PDB file of C-alpha atoms and ligand atoms in Angstrom:
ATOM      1  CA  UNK A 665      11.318 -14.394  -2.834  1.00 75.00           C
ATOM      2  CA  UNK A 666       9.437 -17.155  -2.315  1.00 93.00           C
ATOM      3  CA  UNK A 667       7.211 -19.047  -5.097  1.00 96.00           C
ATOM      4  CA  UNK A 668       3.881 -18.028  -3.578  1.00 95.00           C
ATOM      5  CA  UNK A 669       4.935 -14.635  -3.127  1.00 97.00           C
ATOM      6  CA  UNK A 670       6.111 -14.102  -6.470  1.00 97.00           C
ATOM      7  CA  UNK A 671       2.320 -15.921  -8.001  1.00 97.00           C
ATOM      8  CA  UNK A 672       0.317 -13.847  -5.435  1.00 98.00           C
ATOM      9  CA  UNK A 673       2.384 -10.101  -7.176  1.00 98.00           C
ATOM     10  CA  UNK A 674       2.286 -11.927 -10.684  1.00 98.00           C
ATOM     11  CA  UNK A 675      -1.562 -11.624  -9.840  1.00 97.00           C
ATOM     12  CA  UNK A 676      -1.528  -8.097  -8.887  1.00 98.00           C
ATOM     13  CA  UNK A 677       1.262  -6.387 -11.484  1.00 98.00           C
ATOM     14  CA  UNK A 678       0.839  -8.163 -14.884  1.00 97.00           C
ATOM     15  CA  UNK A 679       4.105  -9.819 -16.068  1.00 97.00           C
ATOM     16  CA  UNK A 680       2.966  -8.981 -19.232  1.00 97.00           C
ATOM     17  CA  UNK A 681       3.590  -5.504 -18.959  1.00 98.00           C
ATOM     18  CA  UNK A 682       4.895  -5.039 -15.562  1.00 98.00           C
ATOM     19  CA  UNK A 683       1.996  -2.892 -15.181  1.00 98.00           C
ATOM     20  CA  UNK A 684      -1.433  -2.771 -13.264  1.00 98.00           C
ATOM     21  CA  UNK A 685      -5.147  -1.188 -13.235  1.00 98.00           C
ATOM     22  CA  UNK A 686      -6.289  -1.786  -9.870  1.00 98.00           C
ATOM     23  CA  UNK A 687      -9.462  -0.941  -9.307  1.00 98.00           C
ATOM     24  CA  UNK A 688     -10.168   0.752  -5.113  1.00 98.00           C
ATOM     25  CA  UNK A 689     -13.578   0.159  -4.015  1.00 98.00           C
ATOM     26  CA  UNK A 690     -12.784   0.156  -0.205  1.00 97.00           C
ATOM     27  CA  UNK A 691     -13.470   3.868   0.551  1.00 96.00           C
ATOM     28  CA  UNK A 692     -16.332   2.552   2.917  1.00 94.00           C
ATOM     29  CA  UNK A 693     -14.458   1.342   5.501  1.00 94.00           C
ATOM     30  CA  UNK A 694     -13.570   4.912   6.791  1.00 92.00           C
ATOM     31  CA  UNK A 695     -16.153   7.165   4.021  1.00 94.00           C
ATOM     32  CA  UNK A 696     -19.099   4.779   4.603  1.00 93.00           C
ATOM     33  CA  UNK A 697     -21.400   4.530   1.388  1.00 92.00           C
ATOM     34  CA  UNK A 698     -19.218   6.754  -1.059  1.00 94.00           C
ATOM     35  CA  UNK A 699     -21.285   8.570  -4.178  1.00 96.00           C
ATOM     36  CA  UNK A 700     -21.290   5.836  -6.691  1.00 96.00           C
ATOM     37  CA  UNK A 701     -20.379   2.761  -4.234  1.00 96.00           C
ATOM     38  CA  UNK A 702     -23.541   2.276  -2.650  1.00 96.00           C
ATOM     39  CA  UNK A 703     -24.036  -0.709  -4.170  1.00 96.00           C
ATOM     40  CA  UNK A 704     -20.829  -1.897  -4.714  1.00 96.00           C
ATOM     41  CA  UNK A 705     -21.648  -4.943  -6.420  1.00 96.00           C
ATOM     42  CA  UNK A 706     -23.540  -3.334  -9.406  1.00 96.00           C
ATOM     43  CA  UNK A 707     -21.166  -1.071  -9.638  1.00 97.00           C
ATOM     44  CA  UNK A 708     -18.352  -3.094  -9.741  1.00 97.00           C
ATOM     45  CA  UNK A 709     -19.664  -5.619 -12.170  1.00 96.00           C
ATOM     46  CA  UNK A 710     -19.104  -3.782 -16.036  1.00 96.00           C
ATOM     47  CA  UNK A 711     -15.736  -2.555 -14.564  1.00 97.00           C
ATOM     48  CA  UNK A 712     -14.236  -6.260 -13.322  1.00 97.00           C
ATOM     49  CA  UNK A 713     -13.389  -7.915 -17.056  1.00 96.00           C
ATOM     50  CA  UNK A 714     -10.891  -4.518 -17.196  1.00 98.00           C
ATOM     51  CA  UNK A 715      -9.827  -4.640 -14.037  1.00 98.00           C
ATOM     52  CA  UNK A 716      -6.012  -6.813 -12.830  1.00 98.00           C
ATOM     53  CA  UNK A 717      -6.760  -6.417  -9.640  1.00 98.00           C
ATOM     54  CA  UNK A 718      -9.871  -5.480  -7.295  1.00 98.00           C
ATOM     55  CA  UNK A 719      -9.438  -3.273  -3.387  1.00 98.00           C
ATOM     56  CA  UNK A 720     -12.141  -3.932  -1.307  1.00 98.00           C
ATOM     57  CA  UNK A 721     -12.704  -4.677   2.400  1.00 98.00           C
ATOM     58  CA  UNK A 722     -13.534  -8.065   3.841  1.00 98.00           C
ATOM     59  CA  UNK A 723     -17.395  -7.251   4.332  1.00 97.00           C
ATOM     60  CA  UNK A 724     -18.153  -5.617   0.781  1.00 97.00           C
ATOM     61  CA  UNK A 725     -16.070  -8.634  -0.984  1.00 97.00           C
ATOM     62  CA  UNK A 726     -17.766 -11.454   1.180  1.00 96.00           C
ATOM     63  CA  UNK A 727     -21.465  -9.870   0.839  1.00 96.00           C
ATOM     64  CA  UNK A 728     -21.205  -8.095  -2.351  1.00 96.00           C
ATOM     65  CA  UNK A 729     -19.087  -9.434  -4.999  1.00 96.00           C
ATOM     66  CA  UNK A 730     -19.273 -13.436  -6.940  1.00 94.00           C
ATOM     67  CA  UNK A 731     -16.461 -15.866  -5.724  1.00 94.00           C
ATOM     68  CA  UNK A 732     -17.257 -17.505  -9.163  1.00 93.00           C
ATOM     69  CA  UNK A 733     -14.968 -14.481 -10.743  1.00 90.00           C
ATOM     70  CA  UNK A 734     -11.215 -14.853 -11.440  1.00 87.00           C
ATOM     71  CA  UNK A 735     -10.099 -11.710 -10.329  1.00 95.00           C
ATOM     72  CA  UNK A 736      -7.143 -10.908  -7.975  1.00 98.00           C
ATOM     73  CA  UNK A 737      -8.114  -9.776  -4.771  1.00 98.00           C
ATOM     74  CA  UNK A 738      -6.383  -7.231  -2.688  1.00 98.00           C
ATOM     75  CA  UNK A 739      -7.408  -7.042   0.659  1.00 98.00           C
ATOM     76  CA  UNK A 740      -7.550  -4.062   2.934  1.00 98.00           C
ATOM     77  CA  UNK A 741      -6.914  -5.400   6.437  1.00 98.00           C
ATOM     78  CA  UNK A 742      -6.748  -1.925   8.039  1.00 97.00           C
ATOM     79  CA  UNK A 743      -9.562   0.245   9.411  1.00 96.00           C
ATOM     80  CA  UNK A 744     -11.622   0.863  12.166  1.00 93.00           C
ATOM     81  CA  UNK A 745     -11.708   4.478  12.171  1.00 93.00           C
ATOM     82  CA  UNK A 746     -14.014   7.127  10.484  1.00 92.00           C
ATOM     83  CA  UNK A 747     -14.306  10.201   8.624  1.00 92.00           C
ATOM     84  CA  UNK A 748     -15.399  11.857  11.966  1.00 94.00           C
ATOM     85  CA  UNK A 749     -12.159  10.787  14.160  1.00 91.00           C
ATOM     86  CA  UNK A 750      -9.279  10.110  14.035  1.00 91.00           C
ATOM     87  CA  UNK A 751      -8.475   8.427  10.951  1.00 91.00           C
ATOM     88  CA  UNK A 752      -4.435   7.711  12.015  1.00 93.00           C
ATOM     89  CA  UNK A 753      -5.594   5.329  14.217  1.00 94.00           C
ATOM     90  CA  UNK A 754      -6.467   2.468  12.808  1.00 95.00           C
ATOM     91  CA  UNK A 755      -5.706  -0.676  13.635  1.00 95.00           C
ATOM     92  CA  UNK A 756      -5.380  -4.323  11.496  1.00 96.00           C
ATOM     93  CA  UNK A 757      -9.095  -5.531  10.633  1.00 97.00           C
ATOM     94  CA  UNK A 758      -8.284  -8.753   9.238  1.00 98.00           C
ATOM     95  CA  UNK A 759      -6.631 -11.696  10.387  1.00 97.00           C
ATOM     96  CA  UNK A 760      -4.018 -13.183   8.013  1.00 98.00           C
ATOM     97  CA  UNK A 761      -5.948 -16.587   8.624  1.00 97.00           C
ATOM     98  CA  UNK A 762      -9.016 -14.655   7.221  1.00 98.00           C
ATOM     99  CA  UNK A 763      -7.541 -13.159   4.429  1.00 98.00           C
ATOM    100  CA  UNK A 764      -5.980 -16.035   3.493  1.00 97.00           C
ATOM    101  CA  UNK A 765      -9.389 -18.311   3.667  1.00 97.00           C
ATOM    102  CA  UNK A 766     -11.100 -15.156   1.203  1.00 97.00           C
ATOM    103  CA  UNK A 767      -8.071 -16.146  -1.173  1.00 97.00           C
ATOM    104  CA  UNK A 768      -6.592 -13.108  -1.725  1.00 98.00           C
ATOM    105  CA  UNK A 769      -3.826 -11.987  -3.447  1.00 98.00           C
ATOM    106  CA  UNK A 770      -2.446  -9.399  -1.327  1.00 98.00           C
ATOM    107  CA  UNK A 771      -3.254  -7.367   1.466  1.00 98.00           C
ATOM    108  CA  UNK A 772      -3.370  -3.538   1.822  1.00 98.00           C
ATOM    109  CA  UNK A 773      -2.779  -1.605   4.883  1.00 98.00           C
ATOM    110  CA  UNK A 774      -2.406   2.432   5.205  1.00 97.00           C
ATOM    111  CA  UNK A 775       0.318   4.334   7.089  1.00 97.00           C
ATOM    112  CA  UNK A 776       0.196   7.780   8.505  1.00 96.00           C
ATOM    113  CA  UNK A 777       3.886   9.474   8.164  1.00 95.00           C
ATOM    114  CA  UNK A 778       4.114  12.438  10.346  1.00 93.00           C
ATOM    115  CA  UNK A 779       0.754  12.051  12.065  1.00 93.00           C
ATOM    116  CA  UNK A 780       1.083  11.871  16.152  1.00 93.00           C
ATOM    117  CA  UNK A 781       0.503   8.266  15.930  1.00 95.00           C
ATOM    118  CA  UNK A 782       2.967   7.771  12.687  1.00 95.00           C
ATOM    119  CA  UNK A 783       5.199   5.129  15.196  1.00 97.00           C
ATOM    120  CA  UNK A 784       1.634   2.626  16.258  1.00 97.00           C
ATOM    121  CA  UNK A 785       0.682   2.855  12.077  1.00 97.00           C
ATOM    122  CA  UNK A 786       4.537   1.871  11.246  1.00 98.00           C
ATOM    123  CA  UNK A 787       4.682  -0.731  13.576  1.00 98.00           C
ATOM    124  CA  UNK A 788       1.241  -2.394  12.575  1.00 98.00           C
ATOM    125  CA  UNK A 789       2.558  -2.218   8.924  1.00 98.00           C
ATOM    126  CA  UNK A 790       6.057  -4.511   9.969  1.00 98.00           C
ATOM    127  CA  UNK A 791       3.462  -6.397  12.051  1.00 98.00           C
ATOM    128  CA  UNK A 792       1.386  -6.976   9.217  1.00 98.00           C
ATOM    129  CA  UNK A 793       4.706  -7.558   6.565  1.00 98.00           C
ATOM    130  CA  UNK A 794       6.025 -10.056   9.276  1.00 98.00           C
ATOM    131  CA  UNK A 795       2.635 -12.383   9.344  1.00 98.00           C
ATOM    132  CA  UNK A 796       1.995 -11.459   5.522  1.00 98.00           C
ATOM    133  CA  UNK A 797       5.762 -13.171   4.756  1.00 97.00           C
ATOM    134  CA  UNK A 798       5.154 -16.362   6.553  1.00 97.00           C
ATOM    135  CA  UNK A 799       2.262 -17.025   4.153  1.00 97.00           C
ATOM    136  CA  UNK A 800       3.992 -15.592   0.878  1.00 97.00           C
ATOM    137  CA  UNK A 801       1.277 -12.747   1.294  1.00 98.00           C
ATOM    138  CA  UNK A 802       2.554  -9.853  -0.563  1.00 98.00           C
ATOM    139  CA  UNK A 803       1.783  -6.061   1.484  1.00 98.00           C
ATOM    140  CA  UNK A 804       0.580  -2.973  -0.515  1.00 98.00           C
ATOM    141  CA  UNK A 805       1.145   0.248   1.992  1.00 98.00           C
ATOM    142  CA  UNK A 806      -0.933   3.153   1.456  1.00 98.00           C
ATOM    143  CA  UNK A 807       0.666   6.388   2.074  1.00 97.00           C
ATOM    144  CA  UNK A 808      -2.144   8.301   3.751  1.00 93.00           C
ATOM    145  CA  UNK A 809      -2.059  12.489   3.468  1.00 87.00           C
ATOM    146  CA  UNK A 810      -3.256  14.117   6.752  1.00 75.00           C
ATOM    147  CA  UNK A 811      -5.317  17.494   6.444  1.00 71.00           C
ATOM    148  CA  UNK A 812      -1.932  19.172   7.308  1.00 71.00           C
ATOM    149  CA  UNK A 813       0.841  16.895   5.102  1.00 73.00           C
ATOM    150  CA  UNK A 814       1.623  18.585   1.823  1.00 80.00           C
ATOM    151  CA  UNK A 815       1.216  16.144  -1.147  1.00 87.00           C
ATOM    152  CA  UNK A 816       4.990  16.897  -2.452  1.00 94.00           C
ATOM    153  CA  UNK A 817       7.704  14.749  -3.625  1.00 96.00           C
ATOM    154  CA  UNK A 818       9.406  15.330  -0.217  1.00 95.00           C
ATOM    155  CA  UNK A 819       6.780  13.761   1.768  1.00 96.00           C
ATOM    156  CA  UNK A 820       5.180  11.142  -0.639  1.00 97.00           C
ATOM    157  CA  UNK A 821       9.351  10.205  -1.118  1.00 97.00           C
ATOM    158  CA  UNK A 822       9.703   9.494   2.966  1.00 97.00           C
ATOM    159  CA  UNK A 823       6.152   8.044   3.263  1.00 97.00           C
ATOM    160  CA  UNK A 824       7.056   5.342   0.173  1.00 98.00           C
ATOM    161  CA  UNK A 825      10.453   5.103   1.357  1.00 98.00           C
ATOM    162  CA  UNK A 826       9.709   4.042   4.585  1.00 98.00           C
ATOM    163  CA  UNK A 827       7.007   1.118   3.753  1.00 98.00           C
ATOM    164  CA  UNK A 828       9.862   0.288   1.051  1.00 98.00           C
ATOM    165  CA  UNK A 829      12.369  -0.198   4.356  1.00 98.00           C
ATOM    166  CA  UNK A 830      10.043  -1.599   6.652  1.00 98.00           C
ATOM    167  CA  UNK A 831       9.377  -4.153   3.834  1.00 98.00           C
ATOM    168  CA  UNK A 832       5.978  -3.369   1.944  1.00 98.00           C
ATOM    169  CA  UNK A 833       6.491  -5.367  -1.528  1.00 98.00           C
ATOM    170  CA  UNK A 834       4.041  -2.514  -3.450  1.00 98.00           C
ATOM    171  CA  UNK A 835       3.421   1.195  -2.133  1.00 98.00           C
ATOM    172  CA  UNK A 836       0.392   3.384  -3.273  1.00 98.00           C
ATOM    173  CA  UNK A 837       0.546   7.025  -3.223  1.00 98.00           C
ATOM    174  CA  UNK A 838      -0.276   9.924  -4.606  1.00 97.00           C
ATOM    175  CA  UNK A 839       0.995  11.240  -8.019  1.00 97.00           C
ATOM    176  CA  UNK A 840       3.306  14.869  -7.523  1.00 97.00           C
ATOM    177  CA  UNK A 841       5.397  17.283  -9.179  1.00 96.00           C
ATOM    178  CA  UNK A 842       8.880  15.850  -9.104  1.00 97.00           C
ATOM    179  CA  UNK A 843       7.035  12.178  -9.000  1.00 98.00           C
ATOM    180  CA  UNK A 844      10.047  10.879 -10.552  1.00 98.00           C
ATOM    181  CA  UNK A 845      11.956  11.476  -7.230  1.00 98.00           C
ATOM    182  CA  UNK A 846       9.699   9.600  -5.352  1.00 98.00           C
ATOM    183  CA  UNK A 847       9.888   6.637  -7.349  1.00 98.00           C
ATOM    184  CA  UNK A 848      13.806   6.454  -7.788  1.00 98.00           C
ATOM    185  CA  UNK A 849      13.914   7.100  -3.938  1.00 97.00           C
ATOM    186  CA  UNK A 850      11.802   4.002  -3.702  1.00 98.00           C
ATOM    187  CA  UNK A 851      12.921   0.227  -4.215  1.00 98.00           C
ATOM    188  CA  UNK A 852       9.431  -1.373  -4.449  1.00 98.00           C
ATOM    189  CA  UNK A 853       6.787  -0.897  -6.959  1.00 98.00           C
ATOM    190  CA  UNK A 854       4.704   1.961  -6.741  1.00 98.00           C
ATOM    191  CA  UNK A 855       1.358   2.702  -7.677  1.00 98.00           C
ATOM    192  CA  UNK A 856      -1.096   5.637  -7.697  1.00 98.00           C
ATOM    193  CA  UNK A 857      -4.645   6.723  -6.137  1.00 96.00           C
ATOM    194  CA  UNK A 858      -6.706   8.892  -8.259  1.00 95.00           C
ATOM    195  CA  UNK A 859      -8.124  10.880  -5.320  1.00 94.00           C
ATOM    196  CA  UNK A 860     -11.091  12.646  -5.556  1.00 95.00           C
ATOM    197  CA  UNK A 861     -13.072  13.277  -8.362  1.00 97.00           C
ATOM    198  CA  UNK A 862     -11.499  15.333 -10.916  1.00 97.00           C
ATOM    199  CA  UNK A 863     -12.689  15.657 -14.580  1.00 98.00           C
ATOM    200  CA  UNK A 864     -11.866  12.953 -17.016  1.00 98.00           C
ATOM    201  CA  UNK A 865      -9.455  14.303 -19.194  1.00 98.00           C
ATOM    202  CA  UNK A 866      -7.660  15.140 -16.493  1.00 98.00           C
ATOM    203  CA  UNK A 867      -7.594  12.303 -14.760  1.00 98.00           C
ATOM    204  CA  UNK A 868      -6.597  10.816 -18.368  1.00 98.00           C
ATOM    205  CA  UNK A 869      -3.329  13.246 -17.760  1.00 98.00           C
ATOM    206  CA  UNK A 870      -2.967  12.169 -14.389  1.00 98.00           C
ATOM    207  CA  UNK A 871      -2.751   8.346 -15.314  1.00 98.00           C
ATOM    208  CA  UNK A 872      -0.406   9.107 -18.366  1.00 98.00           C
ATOM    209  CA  UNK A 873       2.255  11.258 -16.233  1.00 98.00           C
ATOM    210  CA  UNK A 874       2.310   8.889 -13.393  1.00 98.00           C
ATOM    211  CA  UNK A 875       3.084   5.609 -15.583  1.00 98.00           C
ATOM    212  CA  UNK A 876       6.158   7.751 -17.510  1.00 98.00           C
ATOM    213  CA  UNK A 877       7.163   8.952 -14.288  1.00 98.00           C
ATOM    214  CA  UNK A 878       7.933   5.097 -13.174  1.00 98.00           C
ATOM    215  CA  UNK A 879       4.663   4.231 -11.686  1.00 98.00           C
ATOM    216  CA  UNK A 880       3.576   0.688 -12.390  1.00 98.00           C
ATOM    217  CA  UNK A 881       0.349   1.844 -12.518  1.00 98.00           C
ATOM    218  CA  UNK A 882      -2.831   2.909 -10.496  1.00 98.00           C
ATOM    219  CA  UNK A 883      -5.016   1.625  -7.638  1.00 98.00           C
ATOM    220  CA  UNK A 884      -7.686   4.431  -9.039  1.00 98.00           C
ATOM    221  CA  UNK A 885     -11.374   4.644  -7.617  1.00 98.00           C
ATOM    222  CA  UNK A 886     -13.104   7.778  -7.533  1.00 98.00           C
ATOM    223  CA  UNK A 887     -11.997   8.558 -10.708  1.00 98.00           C
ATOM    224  CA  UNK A 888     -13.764   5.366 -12.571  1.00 98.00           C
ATOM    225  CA  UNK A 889     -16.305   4.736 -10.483  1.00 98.00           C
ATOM    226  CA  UNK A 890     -18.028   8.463  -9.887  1.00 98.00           C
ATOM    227  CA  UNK A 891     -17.328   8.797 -13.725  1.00 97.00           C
ATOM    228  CA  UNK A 892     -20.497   9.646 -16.192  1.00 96.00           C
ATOM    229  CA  UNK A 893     -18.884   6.669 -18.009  1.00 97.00           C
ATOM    230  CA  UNK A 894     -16.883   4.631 -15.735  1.00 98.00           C
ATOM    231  CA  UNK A 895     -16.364   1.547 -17.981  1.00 97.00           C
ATOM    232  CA  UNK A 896     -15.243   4.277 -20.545  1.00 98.00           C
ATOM    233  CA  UNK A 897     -12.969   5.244 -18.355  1.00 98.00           C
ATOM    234  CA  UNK A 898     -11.514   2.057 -16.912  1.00 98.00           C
ATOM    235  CA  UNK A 899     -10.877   0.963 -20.522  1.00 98.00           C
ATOM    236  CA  UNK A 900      -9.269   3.902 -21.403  1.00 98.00           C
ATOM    237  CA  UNK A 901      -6.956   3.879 -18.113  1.00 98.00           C
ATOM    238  CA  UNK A 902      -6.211   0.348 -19.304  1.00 98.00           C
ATOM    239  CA  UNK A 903      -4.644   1.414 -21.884  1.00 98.00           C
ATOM    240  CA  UNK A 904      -2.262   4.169 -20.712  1.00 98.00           C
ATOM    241  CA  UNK A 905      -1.155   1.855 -18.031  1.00 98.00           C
ATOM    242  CA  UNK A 906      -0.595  -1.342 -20.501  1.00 98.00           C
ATOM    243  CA  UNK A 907       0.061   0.639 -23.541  1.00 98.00           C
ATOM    244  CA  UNK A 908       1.249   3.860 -22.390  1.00 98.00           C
ATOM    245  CA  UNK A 909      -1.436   5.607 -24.699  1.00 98.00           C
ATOM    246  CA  UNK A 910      -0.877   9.298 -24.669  1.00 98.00           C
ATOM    247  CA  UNK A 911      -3.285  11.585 -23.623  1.00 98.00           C
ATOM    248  CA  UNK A 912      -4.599  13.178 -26.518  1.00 98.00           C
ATOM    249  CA  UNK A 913      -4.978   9.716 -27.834  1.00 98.00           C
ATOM    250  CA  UNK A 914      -6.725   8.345 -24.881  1.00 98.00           C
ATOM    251  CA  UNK A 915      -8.985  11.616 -24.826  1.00 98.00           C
ATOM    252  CA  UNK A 916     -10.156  10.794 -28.348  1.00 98.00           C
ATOM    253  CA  UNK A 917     -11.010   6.702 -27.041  1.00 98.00           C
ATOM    254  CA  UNK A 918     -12.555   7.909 -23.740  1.00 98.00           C
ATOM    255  CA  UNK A 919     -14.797   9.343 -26.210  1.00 97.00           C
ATOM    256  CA  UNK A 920     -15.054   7.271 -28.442  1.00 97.00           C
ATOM    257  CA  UNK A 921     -15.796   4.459 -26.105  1.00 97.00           C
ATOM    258  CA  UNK A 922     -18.467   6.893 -23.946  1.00 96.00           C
ATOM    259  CA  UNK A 923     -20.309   7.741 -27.595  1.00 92.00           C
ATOM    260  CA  UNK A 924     -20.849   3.727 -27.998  1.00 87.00           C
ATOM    261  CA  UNK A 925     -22.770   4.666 -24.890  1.00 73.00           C
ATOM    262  CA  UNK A 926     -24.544   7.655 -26.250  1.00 62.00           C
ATOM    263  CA  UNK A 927     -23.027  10.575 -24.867  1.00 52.00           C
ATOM    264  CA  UNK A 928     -19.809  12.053 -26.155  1.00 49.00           C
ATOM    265  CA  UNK A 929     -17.846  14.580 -24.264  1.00 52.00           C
ATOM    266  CA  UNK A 930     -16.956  17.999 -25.560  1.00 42.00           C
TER     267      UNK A 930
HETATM  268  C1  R5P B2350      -8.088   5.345   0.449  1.00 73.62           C
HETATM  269  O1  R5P B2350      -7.221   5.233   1.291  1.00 73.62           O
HETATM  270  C2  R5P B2350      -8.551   4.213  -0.270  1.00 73.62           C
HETATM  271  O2  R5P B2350      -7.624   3.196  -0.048  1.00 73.62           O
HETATM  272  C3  R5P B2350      -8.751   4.314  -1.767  1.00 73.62           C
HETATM  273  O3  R5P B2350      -8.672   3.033  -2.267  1.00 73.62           O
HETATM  274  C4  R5P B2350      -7.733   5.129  -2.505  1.00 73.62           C
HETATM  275  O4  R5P B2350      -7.755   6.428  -2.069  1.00 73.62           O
HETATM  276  C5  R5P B2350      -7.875   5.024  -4.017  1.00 73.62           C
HETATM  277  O5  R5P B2350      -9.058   5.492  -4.442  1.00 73.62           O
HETATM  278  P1  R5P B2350      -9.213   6.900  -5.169  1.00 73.62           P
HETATM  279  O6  R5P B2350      -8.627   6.722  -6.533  1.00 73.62           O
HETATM  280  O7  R5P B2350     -10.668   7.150  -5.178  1.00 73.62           O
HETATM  281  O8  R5P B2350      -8.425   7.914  -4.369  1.00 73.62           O
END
């Protein structure tokens, strides 16, 4: 690997721990203005000086967010469908040039494994790998979950496995029974989404069993940002990815940290 490869993932997974909080504020480039990101530069701001790593979209980072502000950027470069179509077929957003000039440290693309157009979103990934190497770019793939796909280690294992082949140097996906499986079936680093909102103590559990399970940590969104205490929250991930805090531990901080704020949870 070369030595602007290896600065670019020493940006994204801490060498310190060999861990990550990413923090996934691109739903709006298929979800338009998410609850909680419809200003995503006030929103974003508390959460940065925990964050290792920030997902956004070209247009939110260039209009939104302070180039004065030292944190690693990864880049989705994939998009160009909505909510109301068809979201498998997207297409690359973002020319490496571009992404490139915006400094990033990595850029994210989603595949759709199983969908009717699984071979055009495979091929745009090696596309995208192929550019991304010249450049020392690394490529996080995002396992996208059709309506129909179940969310089991069977799937999530050929969806990671097959970014891991086609060369992807990080893979995000969901968390699973049997998550274990889909990590040792997988030869690059993997990450998690949070998904949609659940509550926070379960979302505490979530983080905690993915990281044991071999995760290197999470690209989480929802689950920070559409929190009644998302800097609470971020903080407290922080620490289960870093420190692998258990979850009763982490329970008692989240509220610990949310009281400073003046509302504890039950
Ligand atoms: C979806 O494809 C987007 O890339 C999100 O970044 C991703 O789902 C992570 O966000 P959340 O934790 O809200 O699921």
């Amino acid at each position: 690997m070369d030595w602007g490869m290896k600065n670019r993932l020493s940006k994204i997974i801490r060498p310190e721990t060999g861990r990550t909080v990413m923090l996934a504020v691109d739903h709006g480039y298929f979800l338009g203005p998410t609850t909680g990101l419809e200003e995503p530069g006030k929103t974003v701001e508390p959460l940065l000086q925990y964050a290792d790593t920030l997902m956004l979209t070209r247009g939110v980072l260039r209009s939104c967010m302070d180039a004065s502000k030292n944190v690693p950027i990864v880049l989705r470069v994939s998009g160009g469908t909505s909510i109301l179509g068809n979201l498998a077929d997207e297409g690359t957003t973002v020319s490496m040039r571009d992404a490139l000039r915006l400094n990033v440290s990595g850029v994210a693309m989603s595949i759709f494994v199983g969908s009717e157009l699984e071979r055009k979103s495979l091929l745009a990934l090696a596309d995208l790998i192929n550019e991304a190497e010249e450049f020392g770019v690394p490529v996080l793939a995002v396992t996208a979950v059709g309506k129909e796909m179940a969310r089991d280690a069977r799937y999530l294992g050929l969806a990671c496995r097959i970014a891991a082949e086609l060369g992807a140097h990080v893979v995000k996906t969901y968390y699973c029974e049997e998550f274990e499986k889909v990590v040792k079936n997988c030869p690059v680093p993997i990450v998690i989404a949070g998904g949609k909102k659940i509550p926070e103590r379960e979302a505490i559990e979530l983080s905690y069993n993915a990281v044991r399970r071999g995760a290197v940590g999470v690209d989480m969104g929802r689950n920070i940002f559409q929190s009644e205490h998302p800097v609470a929250m971020i903080r407290t991930v922080r620490e289960i990815v870093h420190k692998d805090l258990a979850p009763d531990k982490a329970w008692d901080l989240f509220n610990t940290l949310a009281r400073e704020k003046g509302k504890a949870f039950a």
